[in-house]
Amino acid sequence: MNGNLIVQVRATAAGAVIELTGELDHHTSPEVRAALPGIGLRRGQQLVLDLGGLTFCDSSGITALLAARNHALAADAGIALAAVPGRVSRIFHIVGLAQVFPTHPTALAAEAAWQPTAS
């Protein structure tokens, strides 16, 4: 764990939730990438990235979020963002990523919206 980012992973019926707290930047984004191989997703589940605790996100952070998306897609799972801070949401809209990531107000809302697909 870096002093600037806390990465916590928990399992739900819908799939994994990664909670990010702190700064997601050039120095800390490798922590997110390092956590991905240990997250087992089954086909039809979803990976939720809970960004409610993010205080900063730069282009390296966005790249780490895209790596998480690729991890989910490789498992034939979905991905969703939860509690996206306004400043991060603004960046996503500017660079066109708002259409790439479904978003929900909370991780619980993302789990409630999850629709399992047939295996």
Tab-separated table of N, CA and C in Angstrom:
chain	number	residue	atom	x	y	z
A	1	MET	N	0.841	-1.184	0.000
A	1	MET	CA	0.000	0.000	0.000
A	1	MET	C	0.880	1.238	0.000
A	2	ASN	N	0.604	2.139	-0.883
A	2	ASN	CA	1.267	3.427	-0.932
A	2	ASN	C	0.505	4.382	-0.024
A	3	GLY	N	1.183	5.339	0.574
A	3	GLY	CA	0.526	6.291	1.455
A	3	GLY	C	-0.495	7.160	0.761
A	4	ASN	N	-0.467	7.213	-0.574
A	4	ASN	CA	-1.369	8.083	-1.311
A	4	ASN	C	-2.580	7.380	-1.886
A	5	LEU	N	-2.608	6.045	-1.862
A	5	LEU	CA	-3.737	5.308	-2.419
A	5	LEU	C	-3.972	4.049	-1.600
A	6	ILE	N	-5.231	3.808	-1.287
A	6	ILE	CA	-5.636	2.573	-0.636
A	6	ILE	C	-6.515	1.829	-1.621
A	7	VAL	N	-6.158	0.586	-1.893
A	7	VAL	CA	-6.911	-0.272	-2.801
A	7	VAL	C	-7.497	-1.400	-1.970
A	8	GLN	N	-8.819	-1.461	-1.897
A	8	GLN	CA	-9.487	-2.528	-1.162
A	8	GLN	C	-10.400	-3.271	-2.122
A	9	VAL	N	-10.343	-4.598	-2.059
A	9	VAL	CA	-11.165	-5.431	-2.931
A	9	VAL	C	-12.095	-6.258	-2.061
A	10	ARG	N	-13.349	-6.294	-2.464
A	10	ARG	CA	-14.300	-7.145	-1.759
A	10	ARG	C	-15.185	-7.850	-2.781
A	11	ALA	N	-15.714	-8.974	-2.392
A	11	ALA	CA	-16.562	-9.768	-3.272
A	11	ALA	C	-18.028	-9.534	-2.933
A	12	THR	N	-18.853	-9.523	-3.973
A	12	THR	CA	-20.301	-9.446	-3.817
A	12	THR	C	-20.912	-10.527	-4.711
A	13	ALA	N	-22.203	-10.691	-4.627
A	13	ALA	CA	-22.870	-11.666	-5.490
A	13	ALA	C	-22.714	-11.287	-6.961
A	14	ALA	N	-22.602	-9.988	-7.238
A	14	ALA	CA	-22.483	-9.506	-8.617
A	14	ALA	C	-21.062	-9.646	-9.150
A	15	GLY	N	-20.093	-9.737	-8.273
A	15	GLY	CA	-18.680	-9.791	-8.673
A	15	GLY	C	-17.844	-9.002	-7.688
A	16	ALA	N	-16.701	-8.548	-8.128
A	16	ALA	CA	-15.778	-7.836	-7.242
A	16	ALA	C	-16.032	-6.333	-7.252
A	17	VAL	N	-15.726	-5.722	-6.116
A	17	VAL	CA	-15.744	-4.266	-5.991
A	17	VAL	C	-14.343	-3.837	-5.577
A	18	ILE	N	-13.766	-2.923	-6.332
A	18	ILE	CA	-12.474	-2.338	-5.970
A	18	ILE	C	-12.752	-0.933	-5.473
A	19	GLU	N	-12.444	-0.684	-4.218
A	19	GLU	CA	-12.615	0.648	-3.635
A	19	GLU	C	-11.267	1.353	-3.665
A	20	LEU	N	-11.248	2.536	-4.259
A	20	LEU	CA	-10.028	3.329	-4.361
A	20	LEU	C	-10.178	4.583	-3.511
A	21	THR	N	-9.209	4.801	-2.633
A	21	THR	CA	-9.222	5.963	-1.755
A	21	THR	C	-7.875	6.661	-1.848
A	22	GLY	N	-7.900	7.938	-2.185
A	22	GLY	CA	-6.669	8.716	-2.282
A	22	GLY	C	-6.412	9.175	-3.702
A	23	GLU	N	-5.132	9.267	-4.041
A	23	GLU	CA	-4.718	9.786	-5.343
A	23	GLU	C	-4.377	8.640	-6.295
A	24	LEU	N	-5.003	8.660	-7.460
A	24	LEU	CA	-4.729	7.675	-8.495
A	24	LEU	C	-3.931	8.382	-9.581
A	25	ASP	N	-2.619	8.160	-9.555
A	25	ASP	CA	-1.734	8.893	-10.457
A	25	ASP	C	-0.587	8.009	-10.924
A	26	HIS	N	0.401	8.621	-11.521
A	26	HIS	CA	1.560	7.911	-12.058
A	26	HIS	C	2.231	7.030	-11.009
A	27	HIS	N	2.285	7.488	-9.784
A	27	HIS	CA	2.973	6.753	-8.718
A	27	HIS	C	2.131	5.624	-8.130
A	28	THR	N	0.808	5.786	-8.157
A	28	THR	CA	-0.052	4.814	-7.485
A	28	THR	C	-0.830	3.897	-8.424
A	29	SER	N	-0.948	4.253	-9.684
A	29	SER	CA	-1.733	3.422	-10.608
A	29	SER	C	-1.201	1.990	-10.729
A	30	PRO	N	0.127	1.743	-10.567
A	30	PRO	CA	0.581	0.343	-10.603
A	30	PRO	C	-0.065	-0.529	-9.519
A	31	GLU	N	-0.504	0.068	-8.419
A	31	GLU	CA	-1.170	-0.703	-7.371
A	31	GLU	C	-2.495	-1.273	-7.866
A	32	VAL	N	-3.201	-0.493	-8.654
A	32	VAL	CA	-4.475	-0.966	-9.211
A	32	VAL	C	-4.200	-2.085	-10.203
A	33	ARG	N	-3.244	-1.861	-11.082
A	33	ARG	CA	-2.888	-2.889	-12.072
A	33	ARG	C	-2.425	-4.176	-11.393
A	34	ALA	N	-1.673	-4.060	-10.304
A	34	ALA	CA	-1.167	-5.235	-9.594
A	34	ALA	C	-2.298	-6.026	-8.935
A	35	ALA	N	-3.371	-5.362	-8.554
A	35	ALA	CA	-4.494	-6.042	-7.902
A	35	ALA	C	-5.349	-6.832	-8.891
A	36	LEU	N	-5.346	-6.456	-10.153
A	36	LEU	CA	-6.259	-7.049	-11.126
A	36	LEU	C	-6.101	-8.560	-11.316
A	37	PRO	N	-4.881	-9.096	-11.465
A	37	PRO	CA	-4.777	-10.546	-11.684
A	37	PRO	C	-5.351	-11.393	-10.546
A	38	GLY	N	-5.395	-10.849	-9.352
A	38	GLY	CA	-5.927	-11.589	-8.213
A	38	GLY	C	-7.435	-11.532	-8.089
A	39	ILE	N	-8.077	-10.786	-8.961
A	39	ILE	CA	-9.532	-10.647	-8.906
A	39	ILE	C	-10.147	-11.641	-9.876
A	40	GLY	N	-10.750	-12.654	-9.312
A	40	GLY	CA	-11.398	-13.659	-10.143
A	40	GLY	C	-12.807	-13.221	-10.505
A	41	LEU	N	-13.051	-13.105	-11.772
A	41	LEU	CA	-14.386	-12.776	-12.265
A	41	LEU	C	-14.880	-13.932	-13.115
A	42	ARG	N	-16.136	-14.260	-12.933
A	42	ARG	CA	-16.748	-15.274	-13.789
A	42	ARG	C	-17.560	-14.584	-14.870
A	43	ARG	N	-17.763	-15.311	-15.929
A	43	ARG	CA	-18.568	-14.801	-17.033
A	43	ARG	C	-19.919	-14.317	-16.506
A	44	GLY	N	-20.319	-13.136	-16.945
A	44	GLY	CA	-21.614	-12.595	-16.556
A	44	GLY	C	-21.594	-11.759	-15.281
A	45	GLN	N	-20.509	-11.807	-14.524
A	45	GLN	CA	-20.415	-10.957	-13.328
A	45	GLN	C	-20.034	-9.540	-13.754
A	46	GLN	N	-19.840	-8.682	-12.775
A	46	GLN	CA	-19.358	-7.348	-13.083
A	46	GLN	C	-18.298	-6.926	-12.081
A	47	LEU	N	-17.399	-6.109	-12.556
A	47	LEU	CA	-16.377	-5.493	-11.722
A	47	LEU	C	-16.809	-4.061	-11.486
A	48	VAL	N	-16.918	-3.676	-10.226
A	48	VAL	CA	-17.300	-2.306	-9.878
A	48	VAL	C	-16.075	-1.594	-9.325
A	49	LEU	N	-15.799	-0.423	-9.870
A	49	LEU	CA	-14.734	0.427	-9.356
A	49	LEU	C	-15.399	1.548	-8.575
A	50	ASP	N	-15.271	1.506	-7.255
A	50	ASP	CA	-15.860	2.514	-6.377
A	50	ASP	C	-14.851	3.645	-6.218
A	51	LEU	N	-15.151	4.776	-6.843
A	51	LEU	CA	-14.224	5.910	-6.871
A	51	LEU	C	-14.597	6.995	-5.872
A	52	GLY	N	-15.508	6.715	-4.983
A	52	GLY	CA	-15.982	7.719	-4.039
A	52	GLY	C	-14.897	8.333	-3.175
A	53	GLY	N	-13.822	7.601	-2.925
A	53	GLY	CA	-12.738	8.109	-2.094
A	53	GLY	C	-11.597	8.738	-2.865
A	54	LEU	N	-11.721	8.830	-4.189
A	54	LEU	CA	-10.634	9.434	-4.977
A	54	LEU	C	-10.560	10.933	-4.734
A	55	THR	N	-9.356	11.407	-4.518
A	55	THR	CA	-9.141	12.846	-4.371
A	55	THR	C	-8.449	13.436	-5.593
A	56	PHE	N	-7.875	12.550	-6.441
A	56	PHE	CA	-7.152	13.008	-7.625
A	56	PHE	C	-7.043	11.849	-8.601
A	57	CYS	N	-7.126	12.149	-9.898
A	57	CYS	CA	-6.941	11.133	-10.924
A	57	CYS	C	-6.326	11.801	-12.143
A	58	ASP	N	-5.146	11.309	-12.560
A	58	ASP	CA	-4.514	11.860	-13.757
A	58	ASP	C	-4.622	10.849	-14.899
A	59	SER	N	-3.915	11.101	-15.987
A	59	SER	CA	-4.015	10.226	-17.155
A	59	SER	C	-3.526	8.811	-16.853
A	60	SER	N	-2.548	8.661	-15.983
A	60	SER	CA	-2.098	7.321	-15.590
A	60	SER	C	-3.195	6.591	-14.825
A	61	GLY	N	-3.931	7.323	-14.035
A	61	GLY	CA	-5.058	6.741	-13.317
A	61	GLY	C	-6.142	6.287	-14.260
A	62	ILE	N	-6.422	7.094	-15.260
A	62	ILE	CA	-7.419	6.716	-16.263
A	62	ILE	C	-6.967	5.452	-16.986
A	63	THR	N	-5.679	5.367	-17.291
A	63	THR	CA	-5.145	4.168	-17.940
A	63	THR	C	-5.332	2.942	-17.049
A	64	ALA	N	-5.171	3.096	-15.745
A	64	ALA	CA	-5.387	1.975	-14.819
A	64	ALA	C	-6.856	1.562	-14.807
A	65	LEU	N	-7.762	2.528	-14.895
A	65	LEU	CA	-9.184	2.201	-14.953
A	65	LEU	C	-9.511	1.458	-16.246
A	66	LEU	N	-8.866	1.853	-17.330
A	66	LEU	CA	-9.055	1.147	-18.599
A	66	LEU	C	-8.481	-0.271	-18.526
A	67	ALA	N	-7.384	-0.446	-17.802
A	67	ALA	CA	-6.824	-1.786	-17.602
A	67	ALA	C	-7.819	-2.657	-16.833
A	68	ALA	N	-8.500	-2.076	-15.847
A	68	ALA	CA	-9.513	-2.816	-15.098
A	68	ALA	C	-10.667	-3.202	-16.025
A	69	ARG	N	-11.050	-2.301	-16.901
A	69	ARG	CA	-12.095	-2.600	-17.890
A	69	ARG	C	-11.663	-3.765	-18.773
A	70	ASN	N	-10.426	-3.729	-19.242
A	70	ASN	CA	-9.921	-4.806	-20.089
A	70	ASN	C	-9.899	-6.138	-19.337
A	71	HIS	N	-9.557	-6.088	-18.045
A	71	HIS	CA	-9.556	-7.301	-17.215
A	71	HIS	C	-10.972	-7.886	-17.159
A	72	ALA	N	-11.960	-7.035	-16.934
A	72	ALA	CA	-13.354	-7.497	-16.866
A	72	ALA	C	-13.803	-8.070	-18.209
A	73	LEU	N	-13.511	-7.361	-19.280
A	73	LEU	CA	-13.939	-7.819	-20.596
A	73	LEU	C	-13.273	-9.145	-20.968
A	74	ALA	N	-12.018	-9.328	-20.574
A	74	ALA	CA	-11.316	-10.582	-20.850
A	74	ALA	C	-11.983	-11.760	-20.137
A	75	ALA	N	-12.631	-11.490	-19.019
A	75	ALA	CA	-13.343	-12.533	-18.268
A	75	ALA	C	-14.793	-12.659	-18.727
A	76	ASP	N	-15.163	-11.906	-19.763
A	76	ASP	CA	-16.537	-11.875	-20.263
A	76	ASP	C	-17.489	-11.374	-19.178
A	77	ALA	N	-16.990	-10.399	-18.428
A	77	ALA	CA	-17.756	-9.771	-17.358
A	77	ALA	C	-17.990	-8.305	-17.713
A	78	GLY	N	-18.886	-7.683	-16.992
A	78	GLY	CA	-19.152	-6.264	-17.190
A	78	GLY	C	-18.304	-5.429	-16.259
A	79	ILE	N	-18.411	-4.128	-16.444
A	79	ILE	CA	-17.705	-3.190	-15.569
A	79	ILE	C	-18.597	-1.999	-15.320
A	80	ALA	N	-18.478	-1.420	-14.147
A	80	ALA	CA	-19.231	-0.217	-13.810
A	80	ALA	C	-18.410	0.615	-12.838
A	81	LEU	N	-18.617	1.911	-12.904
A	81	LEU	CA	-18.012	2.842	-11.958
A	81	LEU	C	-19.076	3.278	-10.965
A	82	ALA	N	-18.659	3.525	-9.739
A	82	ALA	CA	-19.582	3.993	-8.706
A	82	ALA	C	-18.996	5.205	-8.011
A	83	ALA	N	-19.886	6.099	-7.613
A	83	ALA	CA	-19.519	7.281	-6.815
A	83	ALA	C	-18.379	8.067	-7.454
A	84	VAL	N	-18.501	8.336	-8.734
A	84	VAL	CA	-17.450	9.051	-9.456
A	84	VAL	C	-17.466	10.528	-9.019
A	85	PRO	N	-16.336	11.020	-8.477
A	85	PRO	CA	-16.289	12.428	-8.078
A	85	PRO	C	-16.512	13.342	-9.289
A	86	GLY	N	-17.091	14.494	-9.049
A	86	GLY	CA	-17.412	15.431	-10.122
A	86	GLY	C	-16.232	15.777	-11.014
A	87	ARG	N	-15.072	16.016	-10.425
A	87	ARG	CA	-13.907	16.399	-11.237
A	87	ARG	C	-13.454	15.263	-12.132
A	88	VAL	N	-13.588	14.023	-11.666
A	88	VAL	CA	-13.228	12.868	-12.487
A	88	VAL	C	-14.284	12.661	-13.573
A	89	SER	N	-15.534	12.819	-13.220
A	89	SER	CA	-16.616	12.702	-14.191
A	89	SER	C	-16.447	13.715	-15.316
A	90	ARG	N	-16.056	14.898	-14.974
A	90	ARG	CA	-15.834	15.954	-15.980
A	90	ARG	C	-14.736	15.534	-16.959
A	91	ILE	N	-13.651	15.000	-16.434
A	91	ILE	CA	-12.549	14.529	-17.285
A	91	ILE	C	-13.045	13.413	-18.201
A	92	PHE	N	-13.818	12.471	-17.657
A	92	PHE	CA	-14.336	11.371	-18.465
A	92	PHE	C	-15.191	11.889	-19.621
A	93	HIS	N	-16.000	12.899	-19.354
A	93	HIS	CA	-16.819	13.472	-20.423
A	93	HIS	C	-15.957	14.160	-21.479
A	94	ILE	N	-14.938	14.858	-21.048
A	94	ILE	CA	-14.072	15.583	-21.983
A	94	ILE	C	-13.343	14.619	-22.912
A	95	VAL	N	-12.831	13.514	-22.372
A	95	VAL	CA	-12.038	12.581	-23.184
A	95	VAL	C	-12.886	11.472	-23.815
A	96	GLY	N	-14.194	11.494	-23.608
A	96	GLY	CA	-15.074	10.534	-24.257
A	96	GLY	C	-15.237	9.206	-23.541
A	97	LEU	N	-14.807	9.106	-22.296
A	97	LEU	CA	-14.925	7.847	-21.570
A	97	LEU	C	-16.263	7.679	-20.860
A	98	ALA	N	-17.077	8.709	-20.853
A	98	ALA	CA	-18.380	8.597	-20.196
A	98	ALA	C	-19.241	7.536	-20.869
A	99	GLN	N	-19.015	7.299	-22.171
A	99	GLN	CA	-19.776	6.282	-22.888
A	99	GLN	C	-19.183	4.882	-22.700
A	100	VAL	N	-17.961	4.804	-22.206
A	100	VAL	CA	-17.263	3.524	-22.056
A	100	VAL	C	-17.598	2.854	-20.724
A	101	PHE	N	-17.820	3.659	-19.688
A	101	PHE	CA	-18.065	3.140	-18.349
A	101	PHE	C	-19.477	3.477	-17.882
A	102	PRO	N	-20.309	2.471	-17.634
A	102	PRO	CA	-21.586	2.763	-16.973
A	102	PRO	C	-21.289	3.274	-15.564
A	103	THR	N	-22.059	4.225	-15.098
A	103	THR	CA	-21.819	4.781	-13.765
A	103	THR	C	-23.078	4.694	-12.906
A	104	HIS	N	-22.820	4.609	-11.604
A	104	HIS	CA	-23.889	4.527	-10.612
A	104	HIS	C	-23.513	5.415	-9.434
A	105	PRO	N	-24.505	5.889	-8.697
A	105	PRO	CA	-24.192	6.779	-7.575
A	105	PRO	C	-23.432	6.103	-6.441
A	106	THR	N	-23.634	4.800	-6.267
A	106	THR	CA	-22.946	4.054	-5.208
A	106	THR	C	-22.622	2.640	-5.710
A	107	ALA	N	-21.734	1.964	-4.989
A	107	ALA	CA	-21.427	0.572	-5.330
A	107	ALA	C	-22.658	-0.312	-5.115
A	108	LEU	N	-23.460	-0.008	-4.100
A	108	LEU	CA	-24.690	-0.774	-3.868
A	108	LEU	C	-25.666	-0.605	-5.022
A	109	ALA	N	-25.749	0.611	-5.564
A	109	ALA	CA	-26.617	0.843	-6.722
A	109	ALA	C	-26.115	0.075	-7.941
A	110	ALA	N	-24.805	-0.003	-8.102
A	110	ALA	CA	-24.236	-0.772	-9.214
A	110	ALA	C	-24.574	-2.248	-9.060
A	111	GLU	N	-24.479	-2.753	-7.840
A	111	GLU	CA	-24.811	-4.154	-7.606
A	111	GLU	C	-26.296	-4.407	-7.850
A	112	ALA	N	-27.145	-3.473	-7.415
A	112	ALA	CA	-28.589	-3.625	-7.620
A	112	ALA	C	-28.956	-3.589	-9.102
A	113	ALA	N	-28.214	-2.839	-9.891
A	113	ALA	CA	-28.494	-2.722	-11.322
A	113	ALA	C	-27.955	-3.911	-12.117
A	114	TRP	N	-27.070	-4.698	-11.523
A	114	TRP	CA	-26.444	-5.826	-12.210
A	114	TRP	C	-27.483	-6.857	-12.604
A	115	GLN	N	-27.405	-7.291	-13.832
A	115	GLN	CA	-28.263	-8.344	-14.345
A	115	GLN	C	-27.380	-9.508	-14.765
A	116	PRO	N	-27.434	-10.621	-14.038
A	116	PRO	CA	-26.576	-11.745	-14.421
A	116	PRO	C	-26.951	-12.251	-15.805
A	117	THR	N	-25.945	-12.680	-16.533
A	117	THR	CA	-26.176	-13.257	-17.847
A	117	THR	C	-25.984	-14.757	-17.756
A	118	ALA	N	-26.588	-15.460	-18.655
A	118	ALA	CA	-26.475	-16.930	-18.655
A	118	ALA	C	-25.035	-17.337	-18.940
A	119	SER	N	-24.570	-18.359	-18.231
A	119	SER	CA	-23.215	-18.854	-18.438
A	119	SER	C	-23.135	-19.767	-19.623
